[in-house]
GROMACS .gro file of C-alpha atoms in nm:
model
  468
    1UNK     CA    1  17.395  25.950  22.150
    2UNK     CA    2  17.106  25.888  22.188
    3UNK     CA    3  16.803  25.710  22.054
    4UNK     CA    4  16.846  25.642  21.645
    5UNK     CA    5  16.738  25.430  21.411
    6UNK     CA    6  16.964  25.281  21.106
    7UNK     CA    7  16.848  25.155  20.788
    8UNK     CA    8  16.993  24.927  20.588
    9UNK     CA    9  16.871  24.628  20.382
   10UNK     CA   10  16.563  24.638  20.234
   11UNK     CA   11  16.560  25.055  20.242
   12UNK     CA   12  16.665  25.111  19.959
   13UNK     CA   13  16.446  24.766  19.748
   14UNK     CA   14  16.171  24.540  19.884
   15UNK     CA   15  16.436  24.222  20.034
   16UNK     CA   16  16.706  24.202  20.258
   17UNK     CA   17  16.527  24.351  20.542
   18UNK     CA   18  16.813  24.463  20.833
   19UNK     CA   19  16.739  24.756  21.054
   20UNK     CA   20  16.976  24.886  21.358
   21UNK     CA   21  16.770  25.057  21.646
   22UNK     CA   22  16.992  25.202  21.921
   23UNK     CA   23  16.909  25.293  22.302
   24UNK     CA   24  17.012  25.302  22.609
   25UNK     CA   25  17.351  25.192  22.518
   26UNK     CA   26  17.135  24.815  22.328
   27UNK     CA   27  17.144  24.772  21.957
   28UNK     CA   28  16.885  24.612  21.834
   29UNK     CA   29  16.835  24.468  21.517
   30UNK     CA   30  16.511  24.440  21.308
   31UNK     CA   31  16.450  24.173  21.109
   32UNK     CA   32  16.819  24.020  20.932
   33UNK     CA   33  16.666  23.894  20.585
   34UNK     CA   34  16.875  23.794  20.253
   35UNK     CA   35  16.834  23.999  19.902
   36UNK     CA   36  16.598  23.796  19.656
   37UNK     CA   37  16.735  23.930  19.242
   38UNK     CA   38  17.005  23.846  18.944
   39UNK     CA   39  17.217  23.543  19.113
   40UNK     CA   40  17.538  23.719  19.199
   41UNK     CA   41  17.425  24.050  19.302
   42UNK     CA   42  17.223  23.802  19.538
   43UNK     CA   43  17.485  23.561  19.654
   44UNK     CA   44  17.691  23.913  19.719
   45UNK     CA   45  17.485  24.125  19.928
   46UNK     CA   46  17.415  23.779  20.112
   47UNK     CA   47  17.784  23.752  20.208
   48UNK     CA   48  17.829  24.135  20.303
   49UNK     CA   49  17.657  24.171  20.647
   50UNK     CA   50  17.775  24.492  20.824
   51UNK     CA   51  18.067  24.376  21.056
   52UNK     CA   52  17.810  24.580  21.357
   53UNK     CA   53  17.478  24.328  21.321
   54UNK     CA   54  17.702  24.061  21.501
   55UNK     CA   55  17.756  24.220  21.777
   56UNK     CA   56  17.392  24.341  21.847
   57UNK     CA   57  17.173  24.270  22.216
   58UNK     CA   58  16.963  24.139  22.078
   59UNK     CA   59  16.743  24.036  21.716
   60UNK     CA   60  16.350  24.077  21.663
   61UNK     CA   61  16.169  23.932  21.383
   62UNK     CA   62  15.921  24.007  21.178
   63UNK     CA   63  15.797  23.714  21.011
   64UNK     CA   64  15.954  23.405  20.836
   65UNK     CA   65  15.948  23.531  20.476
   66UNK     CA   66  16.328  23.433  20.374
   67UNK     CA   67  16.364  23.789  20.286
   68UNK     CA   68  16.261  23.893  20.675
   69UNK     CA   69  16.463  23.572  20.846
   70UNK     CA   70  16.715  23.414  20.582
   71UNK     CA   71  17.002  23.608  20.711
   72UNK     CA   72  16.999  23.448  21.071
   73UNK     CA   73  17.132  23.215  21.060
   74UNK     CA   74  17.469  23.345  20.874
   75UNK     CA   75  17.449  23.656  21.144
   76UNK     CA   76  17.423  23.346  21.455
   77UNK     CA   77  17.778  23.176  21.244
   78UNK     CA   78  17.938  23.467  21.290
   79UNK     CA   79  17.962  23.543  21.642
   80UNK     CA   80  17.601  23.678  21.731
   81UNK     CA   81  17.463  23.494  22.049
   82UNK     CA   82  17.159  23.741  22.141
   83UNK     CA   83  16.801  23.608  22.172
   84UNK     CA   84  16.592  23.609  21.863
   85UNK     CA   85  16.252  23.741  21.948
   86UNK     CA   86  15.904  23.625  21.714
   87UNK     CA   87  15.581  23.482  21.778
   88UNK     CA   88  15.518  23.084  21.832
   89UNK     CA   89  15.460  23.058  21.432
   90UNK     CA   90  15.716  23.240  21.327
   91UNK     CA   91  15.942  23.018  21.505
   92UNK     CA   92  15.747  22.716  21.293
   93UNK     CA   93  15.789  22.809  21.063
   94UNK     CA   94  16.113  22.928  21.061
   95UNK     CA   95  16.212  22.586  21.205
   96UNK     CA   96  16.121  22.407  20.822
   97UNK     CA   97  16.177  22.693  20.634
   98UNK     CA   98  16.533  22.808  20.794
   99UNK     CA   99  16.651  22.488  20.704
  100UNK     CA  100  16.545  22.415  20.422
  101UNK     CA  101  16.730  22.758  20.257
  102UNK     CA  102  17.058  22.622  20.415
  103UNK     CA  103  16.988  22.298  20.267
  104UNK     CA  104  16.940  22.428  19.911
  105UNK     CA  105  17.270  22.571  19.965
  106UNK     CA  106  17.500  22.240  20.064
  107UNK     CA  107  17.368  22.117  19.776
  108UNK     CA  108  17.376  22.389  19.560
  109UNK     CA  109  17.742  22.423  19.635
  110UNK     CA  110  17.797  22.012  19.586
  111UNK     CA  111  17.665  22.040  19.243
  112UNK     CA  112  17.874  22.350  19.131
  113UNK     CA  113  18.170  22.283  19.308
  114UNK     CA  114  18.114  21.898  19.139
  115UNK     CA  115  18.050  22.074  18.789
  116UNK     CA  116  18.389  22.340  18.766
  117UNK     CA  117  18.634  22.073  18.946
  118UNK     CA  118  18.773  22.059  18.618
  119UNK     CA  119  18.814  22.446  18.580
  120UNK     CA  120  19.174  22.542  18.732
  121UNK     CA  121  19.059  22.971  18.765
  122UNK     CA  122  18.690  22.839  18.976
  123UNK     CA  123  18.777  22.853  19.379
  124UNK     CA  124  18.589  22.603  19.608
  125UNK     CA  125  18.180  22.774  19.632
  126UNK     CA  126  18.139  22.756  19.947
  127UNK     CA  127  17.759  22.780  20.136
  128UNK     CA  128  17.609  23.080  20.309
  129UNK     CA  129  17.528  22.869  20.566
  130UNK     CA  130  17.450  22.496  20.651
  131UNK     CA  131  17.204  22.311  20.828
  132UNK     CA  132  17.377  22.331  21.192
  133UNK     CA  133  17.360  22.670  21.161
  134UNK     CA  134  17.034  22.708  21.102
  135UNK     CA  135  16.988  22.385  21.380
  136UNK     CA  136  17.193  22.725  21.623
  137UNK     CA  137  16.955  22.933  21.483
  138UNK     CA  138  16.690  22.874  21.561
  139UNK     CA  139  16.781  22.702  21.974
  140UNK     CA  140  16.827  23.136  22.037
  141UNK     CA  141  16.458  23.198  21.947
  142UNK     CA  142  16.228  23.313  22.214
  143UNK     CA  143  15.855  23.272  22.119
  144UNK     CA  144  15.683  23.549  22.175
  145UNK     CA  145  15.298  23.592  22.155
  146UNK     CA  146  15.052  23.857  22.027
  147UNK     CA  147  15.041  24.159  22.336
  148UNK     CA  148  15.270  23.996  22.584
  149UNK     CA  149  15.518  24.264  22.604
  150UNK     CA  150  15.851  24.130  22.760
  151UNK     CA  151  16.151  24.461  22.803
  152UNK     CA  152  16.411  24.273  22.582
  153UNK     CA  153  16.686  24.487  22.663
  154UNK     CA  154  16.742  24.843  22.906
  155UNK     CA  155  16.501  25.098  22.803
  156UNK     CA  156  16.321  24.853  22.608
  157UNK     CA  157  16.025  24.649  22.656
  158UNK     CA  158  15.826  24.479  22.312
  159UNK     CA  159  15.548  24.380  22.234
  160UNK     CA  160  15.396  24.284  21.910
  161UNK     CA  161  15.046  24.287  21.802
  162UNK     CA  162  14.947  24.069  21.503
  163UNK     CA  163  15.022  24.262  21.083
  164UNK     CA  164  14.746  23.980  20.864
  165UNK     CA  165  15.095  23.932  20.600
  166UNK     CA  166  15.127  23.539  20.699
  167UNK     CA  167  15.128  23.341  20.949
  168UNK     CA  168  15.200  23.479  21.279
  169UNK     CA  169  15.384  23.745  21.082
  170UNK     CA  170  15.386  24.093  21.357
  171UNK     CA  171  15.364  24.438  21.391
  172UNK     CA  172  15.712  24.542  21.634
  173UNK     CA  173  15.620  24.737  21.834
  174UNK     CA  174  15.941  24.931  22.070
  175UNK     CA  175  15.875  25.110  22.392
  176UNK     CA  176  16.251  25.290  22.453
  177UNK     CA  177  16.301  25.527  22.706
  178UNK     CA  178  16.673  25.702  22.699
  179UNK     CA  179  16.728  25.975  23.006
  180UNK     CA  180  16.375  26.171  23.004
  181UNK     CA  181  16.238  26.081  22.644
  182UNK     CA  182  16.030  25.777  22.581
  183UNK     CA  183  15.921  25.696  22.237
  184UNK     CA  184  15.737  25.473  22.089
  185UNK     CA  185  15.813  25.276  21.684
  186UNK     CA  186  15.668  25.090  21.542
  187UNK     CA  187  15.792  24.859  21.252
  188UNK     CA  188  15.577  24.735  21.023
  189UNK     CA  189  15.783  24.448  20.853
  190UNK     CA  190  15.567  24.341  20.580
  191UNK     CA  191  15.162  24.493  20.619
  192UNK     CA  192  14.884  24.263  20.506
  193UNK     CA  193  14.561  24.303  20.405
  194UNK     CA  194  14.169  24.364  20.554
  195UNK     CA  195  14.021  24.155  20.338
  196UNK     CA  196  14.203  23.848  20.289
  197UNK     CA  197  14.030  23.544  20.401
  198UNK     CA  198  14.284  23.300  20.517
  199UNK     CA  199  14.448  23.517  20.817
  200UNK     CA  200  14.304  23.795  21.045
  201UNK     CA  201  14.355  24.178  20.967
  202UNK     CA  202  14.639  24.381  21.077
  203UNK     CA  203  14.606  24.518  21.398
  204UNK     CA  204  14.603  24.955  21.475
  205UNK     CA  205  14.866  25.000  21.806
  206UNK     CA  206  14.813  25.329  21.969
  207UNK     CA  207  15.021  25.625  22.042
  208UNK     CA  208  15.300  25.511  21.815
  209UNK     CA  209  15.526  25.813  21.753
  210UNK     CA  210  15.777  25.641  21.510
  211UNK     CA  211  15.632  25.442  21.254
  212UNK     CA  212  15.874  25.283  20.963
  213UNK     CA  213  15.649  25.161  20.686
  214UNK     CA  214  15.692  24.891  20.426
  215UNK     CA  215  15.605  25.023  20.120
  216UNK     CA  216  15.643  24.760  19.825
  217UNK     CA  217  15.307  24.849  19.640
  218UNK     CA  218  15.338  25.173  19.739
  219UNK     CA  219  15.195  25.337  19.359
  220UNK     CA  220  14.997  25.088  19.299
  221UNK     CA  221  14.643  24.856  19.402
  222UNK     CA  222  14.514  24.522  19.402
  223UNK     CA  223  14.211  24.452  19.259
  224UNK     CA  224  13.989  24.288  19.504
  225UNK     CA  225  13.950  23.972  19.584
  226UNK     CA  226  13.610  23.788  19.473
  227UNK     CA  227  13.723  23.984  19.150
  228UNK     CA  228  14.071  23.784  19.125
  229UNK     CA  229  13.885  23.470  19.231
  230UNK     CA  230  13.679  23.489  18.904
  231UNK     CA  231  13.997  23.507  18.704
  232UNK     CA  232  14.126  23.239  18.871
  233UNK     CA  233  13.876  23.064  18.804
  234UNK     CA  234  13.826  23.164  18.443
  235UNK     CA  235  14.230  23.082  18.403
  236UNK     CA  236  14.157  22.730  18.504
  237UNK     CA  237  13.905  22.690  18.306
  238UNK     CA  238  14.033  22.767  17.933
  239UNK     CA  239  14.351  22.664  18.014
  240UNK     CA  240  14.254  22.331  18.109
  241UNK     CA  241  13.949  22.339  17.886
  242UNK     CA  242  14.244  22.385  17.559
  243UNK     CA  243  14.399  22.081  17.720
  244UNK     CA  244  14.726  22.284  17.902
  245UNK     CA  245  14.872  22.331  18.188
  246UNK     CA  246  14.819  22.617  18.480
  247UNK     CA  247  15.184  22.698  18.603
  248UNK     CA  248  15.144  22.862  18.917
  249UNK     CA  249  15.514  22.979  19.082
  250UNK     CA  250  15.456  23.098  19.471
  251UNK     CA  251  15.638  23.092  19.789
  252UNK     CA  252  15.598  22.835  20.007
  253UNK     CA  253  15.463  23.052  20.313
  254UNK     CA  254  15.172  23.165  20.255
  255UNK     CA  255  15.083  23.241  19.841
  256UNK     CA  256  15.039  22.845  19.869
  257UNK     CA  257  14.789  22.889  20.121
  258UNK     CA  258  14.615  23.163  19.960
  259UNK     CA  259  14.599  22.933  19.642
  260UNK     CA  260  14.512  22.664  19.721
  261UNK     CA  261  14.199  22.773  19.963
  262UNK     CA  262  14.130  23.007  19.642
  263UNK     CA  263  14.085  22.698  19.447
  264UNK     CA  264  13.898  22.550  19.776
  265UNK     CA  265  13.590  22.851  19.667
  266UNK     CA  266  13.573  22.761  19.329
  267UNK     CA  267  13.546  22.375  19.375
  268UNK     CA  268  13.253  22.410  19.585
  269UNK     CA  269  13.075  22.665  19.407
  270UNK     CA  270  13.184  22.438  19.160
  271UNK     CA  271  13.375  22.714  18.900
  272UNK     CA  272  13.659  22.534  18.804
  273UNK     CA  273  13.694  22.144  18.678
  274UNK     CA  274  13.796  21.871  18.841
  275UNK     CA  275  14.185  21.772  18.727
  276UNK     CA  276  14.497  21.683  18.941
  277UNK     CA  277  14.632  21.961  19.184
  278UNK     CA  278  14.995  21.884  19.215
  279UNK     CA  279  15.182  22.045  19.455
  280UNK     CA  280  15.509  22.053  19.390
  281UNK     CA  281  15.734  22.159  19.681
  282UNK     CA  282  15.805  21.981  19.907
  283UNK     CA  283  15.875  22.305  20.250
  284UNK     CA  284  15.526  22.396  20.139
  285UNK     CA  285  15.371  22.094  20.219
  286UNK     CA  286  15.561  22.160  20.545
  287UNK     CA  287  15.448  22.507  20.579
  288UNK     CA  288  15.076  22.382  20.505
  289UNK     CA  289  15.085  22.137  20.803
  290UNK     CA  290  15.221  22.405  21.028
  291UNK     CA  291  14.926  22.615  20.879
  292UNK     CA  292  14.738  22.318  21.015
  293UNK     CA  293  14.879  22.348  21.425
  294UNK     CA  294  14.820  22.720  21.443
  295UNK     CA  295  14.414  22.792  21.376
  296UNK     CA  296  14.448  23.042  21.625
  297UNK     CA  297  14.635  23.263  21.432
  298UNK     CA  298  14.384  23.272  21.086
  299UNK     CA  299  14.039  23.453  21.067
  300UNK     CA  300  13.815  23.311  21.230
  301UNK     CA  301  13.543  23.174  20.967
  302UNK     CA  302  13.840  22.931  20.916
  303UNK     CA  303  13.957  22.819  21.242
  304UNK     CA  304  13.536  22.694  21.245
  305UNK     CA  305  13.602  22.475  20.919
  306UNK     CA  306  13.945  22.315  21.052
  307UNK     CA  307  13.768  22.236  21.399
  308UNK     CA  308  13.505  22.107  21.143
  309UNK     CA  309  13.724  21.891  20.985
  310UNK     CA  310  13.695  22.054  20.644
  311UNK     CA  311  14.036  22.160  20.548
  312UNK     CA  312  14.091  22.465  20.393
  313UNK     CA  313  14.384  22.401  20.147
  314UNK     CA  314  14.291  22.048  20.036
  315UNK     CA  315  14.091  22.109  19.675
  316UNK     CA  316  13.947  21.797  19.542
  317UNK     CA  317  14.202  21.649  19.374
  318UNK     CA  318  14.535  21.791  19.532
  319UNK     CA  319  14.801  21.526  19.565
  320UNK     CA  320  15.215  21.592  19.705
  321UNK     CA  321  15.532  21.582  19.499
  322UNK     CA  322  15.810  21.590  19.789
  323UNK     CA  323  16.001  21.280  19.616
  324UNK     CA  324  16.308  21.454  19.323
  325UNK     CA  325  16.149  21.169  19.102
  326UNK     CA  326  15.797  21.243  19.102
  327UNK     CA  327  15.852  21.567  18.978
  328UNK     CA  328  16.021  21.470  18.726
  329UNK     CA  329  15.834  21.187  18.625
  330UNK     CA  330  15.472  21.455  18.639
  331UNK     CA  331  15.761  21.766  18.464
  332UNK     CA  332  15.697  21.476  18.164
  333UNK     CA  333  15.358  21.407  18.240
  334UNK     CA  334  15.072  21.601  17.934
  335UNK     CA  335  14.804  21.551  18.114
  336UNK     CA  336  14.621  21.863  18.214
  337UNK     CA  337  14.678  22.007  18.556
  338UNK     CA  338  14.758  22.220  18.774
  339UNK     CA  339  15.142  22.262  18.950
  340UNK     CA  340  15.197  22.488  19.199
  341UNK     CA  341  15.594  22.455  19.294
  342UNK     CA  342  15.796  22.731  19.389
  343UNK     CA  343  16.054  22.925  19.456
  344UNK     CA  344  15.827  23.339  19.387
  345UNK     CA  345  16.006  23.489  19.209
  346UNK     CA  346  16.144  23.245  19.003
  347UNK     CA  347  16.505  23.267  18.983
  348UNK     CA  348  16.530  22.918  19.115
  349UNK     CA  349  16.271  22.600  19.228
  350UNK     CA  350  16.112  22.336  19.117
  351UNK     CA  351  15.899  22.582  18.903
  352UNK     CA  352  16.202  22.572  18.673
  353UNK     CA  353  16.166  22.225  18.549
  354UNK     CA  354  15.892  22.280  18.466
  355UNK     CA  355  15.911  22.611  18.329
  356UNK     CA  356  16.189  22.448  18.059
  357UNK     CA  357  15.920  22.309  17.861
  358UNK     CA  358  15.625  22.441  17.987
  359UNK     CA  359  15.710  22.817  17.830
  360UNK     CA  360  15.686  22.720  17.460
  361UNK     CA  361  15.371  22.583  17.508
  362UNK     CA  362  15.064  22.810  17.381
  363UNK     CA  363  14.824  22.605  17.557
  364UNK     CA  364  15.003  22.657  17.887
  365UNK     CA  365  14.868  22.883  18.128
  366UNK     CA  366  15.133  23.070  18.350
  367UNK     CA  367  14.976  23.236  18.700
  368UNK     CA  368  15.185  23.543  18.904
  369UNK     CA  369  15.043  23.590  19.207
  370UNK     CA  370  15.279  23.789  19.414
  371UNK     CA  371  15.575  24.102  19.372
  372UNK     CA  372  15.921  23.999  19.166
  373UNK     CA  373  16.085  24.179  19.191
  374UNK     CA  374  16.403  24.382  18.936
  375UNK     CA  375  16.576  24.136  18.780
  376UNK     CA  376  16.445  23.825  18.888
  377UNK     CA  377  16.267  23.604  18.543
  378UNK     CA  378  15.881  23.682  18.760
  379UNK     CA  379  15.983  24.061  18.674
  380UNK     CA  380  16.091  23.958  18.279
  381UNK     CA  381  15.753  23.713  18.267
  382UNK     CA  382  15.509  23.995  18.400
  383UNK     CA  383  15.742  24.290  18.208
  384UNK     CA  384  15.527  24.052  17.918
  385UNK     CA  385  15.869  23.939  17.753
  386UNK     CA  386  15.861  23.725  17.446
  387UNK     CA  387  16.150  23.570  17.483
  388UNK     CA  388  16.389  23.422  17.820
  389UNK     CA  389  16.585  23.230  18.000
  390UNK     CA  390  16.614  22.954  18.169
  391UNK     CA  391  16.921  22.784  18.301
  392UNK     CA  392  17.068  23.021  18.091
  393UNK     CA  393  16.967  22.888  17.740
  394UNK     CA  394  16.726  23.177  17.554
  395UNK     CA  395  16.311  22.971  17.604
  396UNK     CA  396  16.010  23.152  17.341
  397UNK     CA  397  15.723  23.234  17.624
  398UNK     CA  398  15.460  23.137  17.426
  399UNK     CA  399  15.187  23.058  17.658
  400UNK     CA  400  14.981  23.270  17.819
  401UNK     CA  401  15.076  23.483  18.151
  402UNK     CA  402  14.848  23.600  18.373
  403UNK     CA  403  14.884  23.820  18.671
  404UNK     CA  404  14.662  23.853  18.962
  405UNK     CA  405  14.776  24.056  19.221
  406UNK     CA  406  14.476  24.022  19.450
  407UNK     CA  407  14.639  23.664  19.576
  408UNK     CA  408  14.885  23.957  19.669
  409UNK     CA  409  14.953  23.928  20.087
  410UNK     CA  410  15.127  24.314  20.112
  411UNK     CA  411  14.898  24.596  20.180
  412UNK     CA  412  14.851  24.839  19.883
  413UNK     CA  413  14.889  25.243  19.809
  414UNK     CA  414  14.489  25.232  19.975
  415UNK     CA  415  14.565  24.950  20.257
  416UNK     CA  416  14.887  25.206  20.322
  417UNK     CA  417  14.762  25.559  20.342
  418UNK     CA  418  14.468  25.366  20.579
  419UNK     CA  419  14.663  25.176  20.792
  420UNK     CA  420  14.930  25.523  20.806
  421UNK     CA  421  14.572  25.704  20.885
  422UNK     CA  422  14.443  25.481  21.171
  423UNK     CA  423  14.733  25.471  21.401
  424UNK     CA  424  14.800  25.889  21.296
  425UNK     CA  425  14.427  25.880  21.456
  426UNK     CA  426  14.501  25.694  21.765
  427UNK     CA  427  14.753  25.909  21.858
  428UNK     CA  428  14.940  26.140  21.648
  429UNK     CA  429  15.273  25.985  21.465
  430UNK     CA  430  15.609  26.249  21.516
  431UNK     CA  431  15.804  26.030  21.245
  432UNK     CA  432  15.752  25.837  20.981
  433UNK     CA  433  16.065  25.595  20.753
  434UNK     CA  434  15.931  25.486  20.446
  435UNK     CA  435  16.202  25.100  20.330
  436UNK     CA  436  16.100  24.837  20.202
  437UNK     CA  437  15.986  24.982  19.882
  438UNK     CA  438  16.181  25.082  19.562
  439UNK     CA  439  16.215  25.438  19.481
  440UNK     CA  440  15.911  25.504  19.266
  441UNK     CA  441  15.661  25.309  19.480
  442UNK     CA  442  15.753  25.483  19.791
  443UNK     CA  443  15.812  25.818  19.669
  444UNK     CA  444  15.450  25.815  19.520
  445UNK     CA  445  15.352  25.683  19.862
  446UNK     CA  446  15.538  26.014  20.097
  447UNK     CA  447  15.333  26.213  19.836
  448UNK     CA  448  15.033  26.075  19.924
  449UNK     CA  449  15.060  26.109  20.312
  450UNK     CA  450  15.207  26.435  20.323
  451UNK     CA  451  14.902  26.584  20.163
  452UNK     CA  452  14.740  26.422  20.412
  453UNK     CA  453  14.974  26.370  20.767
  454UNK     CA  454  15.214  26.650  20.938
  455UNK     CA  455  15.452  26.394  20.996
  456UNK     CA  456  15.802  26.419  20.893
  457UNK     CA  457  15.839  26.171  20.636
  458UNK     CA  458  16.144  25.970  20.552
  459UNK     CA  459  16.275  25.778  20.263
  460UNK     CA  460  16.522  25.505  20.366
  461UNK     CA  461  16.821  25.450  20.266
  462UNK     CA  462  17.104  25.199  20.330
  463UNK     CA  463  17.368  25.313  20.621
  464UNK     CA  464  17.112  25.671  20.655
  465UNK     CA  465  17.014  25.707  21.023
  466UNK     CA  466  16.714  25.896  21.185
  467UNK     CA  467  16.764  26.032  21.545
  468UNK     CA  468  16.467  25.961  21.786
   0.00000   0.00000   0.00000
């Protein structure tokens, strides 16, 4: 059959990463993530794992975000028993995040089954997976540090390099050999940015033949970090000044820590008023502790701060909210404050409870700090909708909505262009596949790269194969 790559998840969109590599009789999965979007569509797609996935020899995980890792317990539940290779921080993060995802699914299923128990047409809802499935998945994970090559199947040698996206995120480098054919394949997973202050920048891997590159922001540019700090300071100062609340929906992994670090920087400079800062997310609290365990993966100056016991994640006024009852009290409070809560795309989590009343108050502000997929509440807020549904009820959006792209952990168009160009300069690329992006972003990036690089560039499509 020969070496080939098959695209499946995050081929035609951003979330749900899953690809299949065939080499020398072995099948290797690249990621196995959850699709995130409209609730009914997400539920259907996340239950439709292809039958071939559970029969693969091994899985290589680029990083811990649930749109890359969240389908792994489902895979294990359906019989996958191979090794799951990832970096040590990714395994530690997944041990928290996959268990949390399972607990939420179990709770949601119990709630819905109880709510609709008297409805004859209602069939019992089964969670995608349970906590025991998440524990089994963690038990199959094999941690490999960066820059340590390891054979993982006949003809396949794996080596991780830093991608600079989130703690432990990796560029997946696979040296492939079948018969007389040799290829070096590099899978970016999600690519970070050189200027993010919390992490080390992405590395350049030499002699790459085939590049699978994300394209989330392939048609957009981010403002620089310094400008983002100024904008955040202005939003906080104005909102607190009029007695309002700053509501920041974030992913518990990376974005929450970047926001805390930004508020810490601004506080040190006296740029923001000292008010309570609530982390209303048990998962974000736990993940922040994992960050503190892995100073070796953080930017050198951040690691030095931690060595000096100057916690970069503890701005003045920081308060953790773990218990549900405490969260309910916070939702009813009228005090000016900053509230950081999940989830990142505003489709679930405690941020919805803050939105229920908070969106309708003109004194408040909502700060969007990350990518919002199509058909999500977060995307509707980004689009400037004046009415949105929260818990199924249409509500007015009177709060100011701000989009701060400067905090995004994804490479923008220039970052992607420069990364591909530098990779090409360290050995000419033969093939480039653009994945992990909506169609306009992929097309824009392809046109830009085609004008600069002499390589075969394709747009990933679900079910499409690419001979290597």
